[in-house]
Amino acid sequence: MSKKQICLLFTIMFLAGFSPIFAQEEEEEEDWSMYDDLELVDESNVKRFAKPTIVGLSPTRFLSVSYDQQLGYDMNLSAARFPASGNSGWGVDEAAPISETGRVNFTGGMRFNSNIPIISKSNLVWQSGLNYMRVGYNIGGVEAEQNASGLTQILDERGLNNLNWTNTFFVPISEENFFIFQGSLDMSGDYGFSLQPFNTVRWSLAAVYAKRVSERKRWGLGLARTYRVGNLNYVPVVMYDVTSADRKWGTEILFPARAHGRYNFSKSALLLFGYELEGQSYRINDFSVGNNSYEIRRGELRPRIELQKQLSGPFWMHFQAGYRIDYTFNADELEGSREFFRGFFGTQEYGMVNNLGNTVYFNVGISFVTL
């Protein structure tokens, strides 16, 4: 066999041996024509929304149970009298001397708070919660004049209860700007298992326009209708939350309701220091004649520190210690249970003028949270 014949034979064997591979590649070749109608997404047309939080904030409590207690203090109550008409409820002269005093040995009780997500989308977050707060009293050493109202006995036997329903809406309108709306209904009084008339339910509302400047800072301005210090009031709202670059220090401010500085020890422990306003308008059944509602305007200023620590997974505990300052414990008679506005500068007289001594308080609780 000549060299030409040998070369021809190897060429035929080569082509015969690899022809199936060539054929397979041709059969599996991608048909790119099927992608002719597809287009790349234009990211400039994608709508992005601001996130509801920033880094470093204290955990959001979905469910929380706590116990609140104040140390002892003195209670002083003004005189009470029936008006001449005899049917329009209680009335008290603001200049009347103190007619009832007592030593409050115990003030406090259990508290339950909830904040459950109903809708959680990029363009809307709705959270709703039922809340309960008990303020019980143990009052001793009572000294009363003949014209005393007997309020110390009522508080000692029944205490005060608050049942609240709160709804919060986070509505982003751009990648940085958003609104927060919050509405609350409160039934507050010395009622027990039998609730008081529903026309005594008091409502609060707040609206804040805010900007999320970065993942570490947001601020906002708004207006609120509130009972935070007992009386109905309309106040401006300032929100300012910020976290330092090292994520150790920060603020959590919703002025005037509360304002705190924050120090993060770690991802599982932090310390808050600042104050909170607490209060509501509480109906006293024995003093509410006919359709009128006689209500104690309970308001407190609470400077405090609070330690929050992770126990396990989503369960956190908190311990709070502070000083309870009496802002108001005066009372009003609301004709036909209809509320009125006094604000900071109103001259309407109170139905009673009372005062409580200031004292130390503690609050300890456990929460189911989200970070």
Short mmCIF file of C-alpha atoms in Angstrom, two decimals:
data_model
loop_
_atom_site.label_atom_id
_atom_site.label_comp_id
_atom_site.label_asym_id
_atom_site.label_seq_id
_atom_site.Cartn_x
_atom_site.Cartn_y
_atom_site.Cartn_z
CA MET A 1 0.00 0.00 0.00
CA SER A 2 1.45 3.31 -1.04
CA LYS A 3 1.78 6.32 1.25
CA LYS A 4 -1.06 8.11 -0.56
CA GLN A 5 -3.40 5.14 0.05
CA ILE A 6 -2.46 4.99 3.75
CA CYS A 7 -3.16 8.72 4.20
CA LEU A 8 -6.53 8.40 2.45
CA LEU A 9 -7.47 5.47 4.71
CA PHE A 10 -6.71 7.41 7.95
CA THR A 11 -8.67 10.42 6.64
CA ILE A 12 -11.76 8.27 6.03
CA MET A 13 -11.45 6.62 9.50
CA PHE A 14 -11.11 10.04 11.19
CA LEU A 15 -14.20 11.45 9.49
CA ALA A 16 -16.17 8.28 10.12
CA GLY A 17 -15.24 8.17 13.82
CA PHE A 18 -16.16 11.84 14.68
CA SER A 19 -19.12 12.38 12.37
CA PRO A 20 -21.66 11.40 15.10
CA ILE A 21 -20.22 14.09 17.42
CA PHE A 22 -20.53 16.75 14.71
CA ALA A 23 -24.09 15.62 14.07
CA GLN A 24 -24.98 15.84 17.83
CA GLU A 25 -23.62 19.35 18.12
CA GLU A 26 -25.71 20.43 15.17
CA GLU A 27 -28.88 18.89 16.70
CA GLU A 28 -28.38 20.59 20.12
CA GLU A 29 -27.39 23.99 18.80
CA GLU A 30 -29.36 26.75 20.60
CA ASP A 31 -32.11 28.42 18.61
CA TRP A 32 -31.45 32.04 19.57
CA SER A 33 -34.36 33.31 17.49
CA MET A 34 -36.76 32.45 20.34
CA TYR A 35 -35.34 35.39 22.37
CA ASP A 36 -35.84 38.00 19.67
CA ASP A 37 -38.92 39.50 21.39
CA LEU A 38 -37.36 39.81 24.88
CA GLU A 39 -36.13 43.16 26.19
CA LEU A 40 -33.90 44.13 29.13
CA VAL A 41 -35.72 45.67 32.12
CA ASP A 42 -35.41 49.45 32.25
CA GLU A 43 -34.51 49.98 35.92
CA SER A 44 -35.37 53.66 35.66
CA ASN A 45 -39.05 52.63 35.41
CA VAL A 46 -38.99 50.40 38.53
CA LYS A 47 -40.87 52.04 41.45
CA ARG A 48 -38.89 51.82 44.69
CA PHE A 49 -40.25 52.70 48.13
CA ALA A 50 -38.71 53.82 51.41
CA LYS A 51 -38.19 51.13 54.04
CA PRO A 52 -40.08 51.58 57.34
CA THR A 53 -37.01 51.33 59.60
CA ILE A 54 -33.32 52.18 59.84
CA VAL A 55 -30.48 50.05 61.22
CA GLY A 56 -29.79 49.92 64.94
CA LEU A 57 -33.29 50.69 66.23
CA SER A 58 -34.62 48.80 69.24
CA PRO A 59 -36.67 45.74 68.23
CA THR A 60 -40.33 46.17 67.27
CA ARG A 61 -42.54 44.40 69.81
CA PHE A 62 -45.29 42.26 68.29
CA LEU A 63 -46.52 41.03 71.68
CA SER A 64 -45.49 42.25 75.11
CA VAL A 65 -46.50 41.50 78.71
CA SER A 66 -45.12 43.64 81.53
CA TYR A 67 -45.66 44.58 85.16
CA ASP A 68 -45.49 48.21 86.29
CA GLN A 69 -45.18 49.41 89.90
CA GLN A 70 -44.64 52.74 91.65
CA LEU A 71 -43.21 53.21 95.14
CA GLY A 72 -45.18 55.05 97.84
CA TYR A 73 -46.27 58.70 97.69
CA ASP A 74 -48.85 61.14 99.10
CA MET A 75 -52.19 61.86 97.42
CA ASN A 76 -54.06 65.16 97.96
CA LEU A 77 -57.59 65.71 96.65
CA SER A 78 -59.69 68.87 96.62
CA ALA A 79 -63.16 69.21 98.12
CA ALA A 80 -66.23 68.17 96.18
CA ARG A 81 -69.85 69.28 96.42
CA PHE A 82 -73.14 68.78 94.62
CA PRO A 83 -74.22 71.92 92.75
CA ALA A 84 -77.40 73.69 93.81
CA SER A 85 -79.37 72.17 90.93
CA GLY A 86 -78.64 68.71 92.29
CA ASN A 87 -78.71 67.02 88.90
CA SER A 88 -75.81 68.30 86.84
CA GLY A 89 -73.04 66.26 88.47
CA TRP A 90 -70.15 67.13 90.72
CA GLY A 91 -68.57 70.52 90.87
CA VAL A 92 -65.53 71.76 92.77
CA ASP A 93 -64.21 75.25 93.39
CA GLU A 94 -60.59 75.34 92.22
CA ALA A 95 -59.74 77.51 95.20
CA ALA A 96 -61.21 74.98 97.65
CA PRO A 97 -58.73 73.61 100.20
CA ILE A 98 -57.56 70.01 100.14
CA SER A 99 -60.25 67.93 101.84
CA GLU A 100 -58.94 64.37 101.42
CA THR A 101 -55.44 62.97 101.80
CA GLY A 102 -53.90 59.53 101.88
CA ARG A 103 -50.68 57.58 101.61
CA VAL A 104 -50.57 55.51 98.42
CA ASN A 105 -48.61 52.39 99.32
CA PHE A 106 -49.01 50.68 95.94
CA THR A 107 -49.76 51.82 92.39
CA GLY A 108 -49.45 49.55 89.36
CA GLY A 109 -50.53 46.39 87.61
CA MET A 110 -50.19 44.22 84.51
CA ARG A 111 -49.91 45.58 81.00
CA PHE A 112 -50.45 43.82 77.67
CA ASN A 113 -49.49 45.30 74.31
CA SER A 114 -49.77 43.96 70.78
CA ASN A 115 -48.73 45.26 67.36
CA ILE A 116 -49.66 42.69 64.70
CA PRO A 117 -48.88 43.13 60.98
CA ILE A 118 -52.08 42.99 58.94
CA ILE A 119 -50.61 44.08 55.59
CA SER A 120 -46.88 44.12 54.90
CA LYS A 121 -46.05 45.24 51.36
CA SER A 122 -43.39 47.50 49.89
CA ASN A 123 -46.00 50.24 49.32
CA LEU A 124 -48.10 49.76 52.50
CA VAL A 125 -47.59 48.44 56.02
CA TRP A 126 -50.61 48.21 58.34
CA GLN A 127 -50.20 47.12 61.96
CA SER A 128 -53.01 46.74 64.47
CA GLY A 129 -53.04 45.99 68.17
CA LEU A 130 -55.24 45.64 71.24
CA ASN A 131 -53.70 46.87 74.49
CA TYR A 132 -54.65 46.77 78.16
CA MET A 133 -53.23 48.66 81.13
CA ARG A 134 -54.18 48.24 84.79
CA VAL A 135 -53.47 50.91 87.42
CA GLY A 136 -54.42 49.50 90.81
CA TYR A 137 -54.07 51.36 94.12
CA ASN A 138 -53.58 50.56 97.79
CA ILE A 139 -54.26 53.69 99.83
CA GLY A 140 -53.90 53.94 103.59
CA GLY A 141 -53.89 56.63 106.26
CA VAL A 142 -56.85 58.42 104.66
CA GLU A 143 -57.93 61.66 106.29
CA ALA A 144 -61.11 63.22 104.94
CA GLU A 145 -63.16 66.32 105.66
CA GLN A 146 -66.95 66.22 105.69
CA ASN A 147 -67.11 67.53 102.10
CA ALA A 148 -64.56 65.02 100.72
CA SER A 149 -65.44 63.26 97.46
CA GLY A 150 -64.48 59.76 98.56
CA LEU A 151 -62.20 59.29 95.55
CA THR A 152 -59.51 57.58 97.64
CA GLN A 153 -61.92 54.75 98.48
CA ILE A 154 -62.99 54.38 94.82
CA LEU A 155 -59.39 54.15 93.62
CA ASP A 156 -58.47 51.74 96.41
CA GLU A 157 -61.36 49.39 95.63
CA ARG A 158 -61.55 49.58 91.83
CA GLY A 159 -58.42 51.15 90.44
CA LEU A 160 -58.27 52.41 86.85
CA ASN A 161 -58.38 50.40 83.61
CA ASN A 162 -57.51 51.31 80.03
CA LEU A 163 -58.53 49.29 76.97
CA ASN A 164 -56.96 50.54 73.74
CA TRP A 165 -57.11 49.69 70.03
CA THR A 166 -54.36 51.22 67.88
CA ASN A 167 -53.83 51.08 64.10
CA THR A 168 -50.64 52.30 62.43
CA PHE A 169 -50.14 52.80 58.67
CA PHE A 170 -46.75 53.28 56.99
CA VAL A 171 -47.31 54.69 53.47
CA PRO A 172 -44.16 55.30 51.37
CA ILE A 173 -44.50 57.65 48.40
CA SER A 174 -40.95 57.42 47.04
CA GLU A 175 -37.60 55.81 47.76
CA GLU A 176 -36.99 58.34 50.56
CA ASN A 177 -40.31 59.94 51.57
CA PHE A 178 -43.21 58.42 53.46
CA PHE A 179 -46.21 59.10 55.69
CA ILE A 180 -47.08 57.53 59.06
CA PHE A 181 -50.71 57.62 60.22
CA GLN A 182 -51.82 56.34 63.62
CA GLY A 183 -55.30 56.20 65.13
CA SER A 184 -56.34 55.00 68.60
CA LEU A 185 -59.56 54.37 70.53
CA ASP A 186 -59.45 54.31 74.35
CA MET A 187 -61.98 53.23 76.93
CA SER A 188 -60.61 54.36 80.30
CA GLY A 189 -62.22 54.36 83.72
CA ASP A 190 -62.93 52.53 86.97
CA TYR A 191 -65.07 49.92 85.21
CA GLY A 192 -64.77 46.20 85.86
CA PHE A 193 -66.18 43.36 83.75
CA SER A 194 -69.12 45.59 82.84
CA LEU A 195 -67.77 48.20 80.45
CA GLN A 196 -68.73 51.85 80.66
CA PRO A 197 -70.93 53.62 78.03
CA PHE A 198 -69.37 53.61 74.56
CA ASN A 199 -69.94 57.35 74.15
CA THR A 200 -67.06 57.78 76.62
CA VAL A 201 -64.56 56.21 74.19
CA ARG A 202 -61.87 58.82 73.41
CA TRP A 203 -60.02 58.89 70.09
CA SER A 204 -56.52 60.02 69.20
CA LEU A 205 -54.93 60.60 65.81
CA ALA A 206 -51.45 61.43 64.50
CA ALA A 207 -50.05 62.09 61.02
CA VAL A 208 -46.34 62.47 60.22
CA TYR A 209 -44.58 63.27 56.95
CA ALA A 210 -41.05 61.87 57.04
CA LYS A 211 -37.88 61.25 55.05
CA ARG A 212 -35.53 58.28 55.22
CA VAL A 213 -32.27 60.06 54.50
CA SER A 214 -30.14 56.90 54.63
CA GLU A 215 -30.10 53.47 56.24
CA ARG A 216 -28.95 55.21 59.45
CA LYS A 217 -31.17 58.32 59.59
CA ARG A 218 -34.79 59.40 59.23
CA TRP A 219 -36.76 62.44 60.39
CA GLY A 220 -40.34 63.65 60.23
CA LEU A 221 -42.82 66.41 61.13
CA GLY A 222 -46.50 66.06 61.91
CA LEU A 223 -49.51 66.84 64.08
CA ALA A 224 -51.33 64.84 66.75
CA ARG A 225 -54.64 64.88 68.59
CA THR A 226 -53.74 63.23 71.87
CA TYR A 227 -54.58 62.47 75.51
CA ARG A 228 -50.96 61.70 76.44
CA VAL A 229 -51.11 64.05 79.43
CA GLY A 230 -54.74 63.48 80.34
CA ASN A 231 -56.40 66.48 78.73
CA LEU A 232 -57.34 66.58 75.07
CA ASN A 233 -54.62 68.47 73.21
CA TYR A 234 -53.34 69.20 69.70
CA VAL A 235 -49.55 69.20 69.48
CA PRO A 236 -46.86 69.25 66.77
CA VAL A 237 -44.88 66.02 66.32
CA VAL A 238 -41.15 65.74 65.61
CA MET A 239 -39.58 62.39 64.70
CA TYR A 240 -35.81 61.98 64.64
CA ASP A 241 -34.16 58.55 64.54
CA VAL A 242 -30.45 58.21 63.84
CA THR A 243 -27.71 55.59 64.31
CA SER A 244 -23.99 56.39 64.40
CA ALA A 245 -21.57 55.02 61.79
CA ASP A 246 -20.25 52.40 64.23
CA ARG A 247 -23.87 51.48 65.10
CA LYS A 248 -23.23 51.98 68.83
CA TRP A 249 -25.07 55.25 69.56
CA GLY A 250 -28.37 56.60 68.34
CA THR A 251 -31.66 58.35 69.06
CA GLU A 252 -35.30 57.27 68.99
CA ILE A 253 -37.41 60.41 69.23
CA LEU A 254 -41.12 61.01 68.69
CA PHE A 255 -41.45 64.35 70.47
CA PRO A 256 -43.34 65.25 72.64
CA ALA A 257 -44.63 61.71 73.39
CA ARG A 258 -41.15 60.26 74.03
CA ALA A 259 -37.47 60.90 73.39
CA HIS A 260 -34.61 58.47 74.01
CA GLY A 261 -30.92 58.18 73.44
CA ARG A 262 -29.69 54.67 72.64
CA TYR A 263 -26.50 52.68 73.21
CA ASN A 264 -26.17 49.29 71.50
CA PHE A 265 -23.93 46.95 73.50
CA SER A 266 -24.36 44.32 70.77
CA LYS A 267 -27.01 42.94 68.44
CA SER A 268 -28.66 41.28 71.44
CA ALA A 269 -28.52 44.03 74.08
CA LEU A 270 -29.12 47.79 74.21
CA LEU A 271 -29.83 50.63 76.62
CA LEU A 272 -32.38 53.44 76.18
CA PHE A 273 -32.31 56.62 78.28
CA GLY A 274 -34.79 59.48 78.10
CA TYR A 275 -38.46 60.06 78.95
CA GLU A 276 -42.03 59.17 77.98
CA LEU A 277 -45.38 60.85 78.57
CA GLU A 278 -48.17 58.57 79.73
CA GLY A 279 -51.82 59.26 80.40
CA GLN A 280 -55.46 59.16 79.44
CA SER A 281 -58.85 60.50 80.55
CA TYR A 282 -60.51 58.07 83.03
CA ARG A 283 -64.26 58.08 83.75
CA ILE A 284 -65.31 57.73 87.41
CA ASN A 285 -68.69 56.00 87.42
CA ASP A 286 -69.95 57.18 90.85
CA PHE A 287 -69.33 60.83 89.93
CA SER A 288 -70.90 60.61 86.43
CA VAL A 289 -74.47 61.81 86.91
CA GLY A 290 -77.02 61.16 84.16
CA ASN A 291 -75.41 61.30 80.73
CA ASN A 292 -72.47 63.35 81.98
CA SER A 293 -69.00 61.85 82.26
CA TYR A 294 -66.77 62.82 85.18
CA GLU A 295 -63.17 62.08 84.19
CA ILE A 296 -59.78 62.17 85.88
CA ARG A 297 -57.17 63.63 83.52
CA ARG A 298 -54.28 61.37 84.47
CA GLY A 299 -50.96 62.48 82.97
CA GLU A 300 -47.41 61.47 83.91
CA LEU A 301 -43.89 62.40 82.87
CA ARG A 302 -41.51 59.46 83.18
CA PRO A 303 -37.74 60.10 82.91
CA ARG A 304 -36.17 56.64 82.72
CA ILE A 305 -33.56 54.17 81.59
CA GLU A 306 -34.43 50.85 79.97
CA LEU A 307 -32.29 47.77 79.39
CA GLN A 308 -33.39 45.45 76.57
CA LYS A 309 -31.80 42.00 76.26
CA GLN A 310 -32.41 39.05 73.95
CA LEU A 311 -33.38 35.89 75.81
CA SER A 312 -33.69 33.40 72.95
CA GLY A 313 -34.58 33.88 69.30
CA PRO A 314 -37.41 36.43 69.00
CA PHE A 315 -37.97 36.63 72.77
CA TRP A 316 -36.55 39.70 74.52
CA MET A 317 -36.87 41.04 78.06
CA HIS A 318 -36.78 44.63 79.27
CA PHE A 319 -36.21 46.27 82.62
CA GLN A 320 -37.17 49.87 83.13
CA ALA A 321 -36.46 52.15 86.08
CA GLY A 322 -37.37 55.81 86.36
CA TYR A 323 -39.08 58.62 88.21
CA ARG A 324 -42.82 59.21 87.86
CA ILE A 325 -43.64 62.94 87.89
CA ASP A 326 -47.28 63.96 88.29
CA TYR A 327 -48.26 66.19 85.36
CA THR A 328 -51.98 66.23 86.17
CA PHE A 329 -54.51 64.24 88.18
CA ASN A 330 -57.23 66.89 87.97
CA ALA A 331 -60.76 66.11 86.85
CA ASP A 332 -63.43 67.49 84.48
CA GLU A 333 -67.14 67.00 84.12
CA LEU A 334 -68.06 66.52 80.45
CA GLU A 335 -71.65 67.53 79.77
CA GLY A 336 -73.38 64.84 77.76
CA SER A 337 -70.00 63.02 77.71
CA ARG A 338 -68.86 65.48 75.03
CA GLU A 339 -65.18 66.37 75.09
CA PHE A 340 -63.90 69.95 75.00
CA PHE A 341 -60.53 71.53 74.25
CA ARG A 342 -58.54 73.30 76.96
CA GLY A 343 -55.01 72.83 75.66
CA PHE A 344 -52.14 74.56 77.38
CA PHE A 345 -53.74 77.98 77.61
CA GLY A 346 -57.45 77.34 78.21
CA THR A 347 -59.10 79.00 81.21
CA GLN A 348 -61.88 76.46 81.84
CA GLU A 349 -62.10 75.49 85.50
CA TYR A 350 -61.46 71.91 86.57
CA GLY A 351 -64.04 69.83 88.38
CA MET A 352 -61.39 68.78 90.91
CA VAL A 353 -57.84 69.94 91.57
CA ASN A 354 -55.69 67.05 92.80
CA ASN A 355 -51.99 66.34 93.12
CA LEU A 356 -49.82 63.29 93.63
CA GLY A 357 -46.34 63.14 95.12
CA ASN A 358 -43.61 62.13 92.69
CA THR A 359 -41.98 58.74 93.08
CA VAL A 360 -39.68 56.05 91.67
CA TYR A 361 -41.21 53.37 89.43
CA PHE A 362 -40.17 50.06 87.83
CA ASN A 363 -41.40 48.11 84.81
CA VAL A 364 -40.27 44.63 83.80
CA GLY A 365 -41.57 42.56 80.88
CA ILE A 366 -41.02 40.04 78.10
CA SER A 367 -41.72 40.54 74.41
CA PHE A 368 -41.97 38.68 71.12
CA VAL A 369 -40.11 40.94 68.68
CA THR A 370 -38.84 41.44 65.17
CA LEU A 371 -35.53 43.14 64.35
#
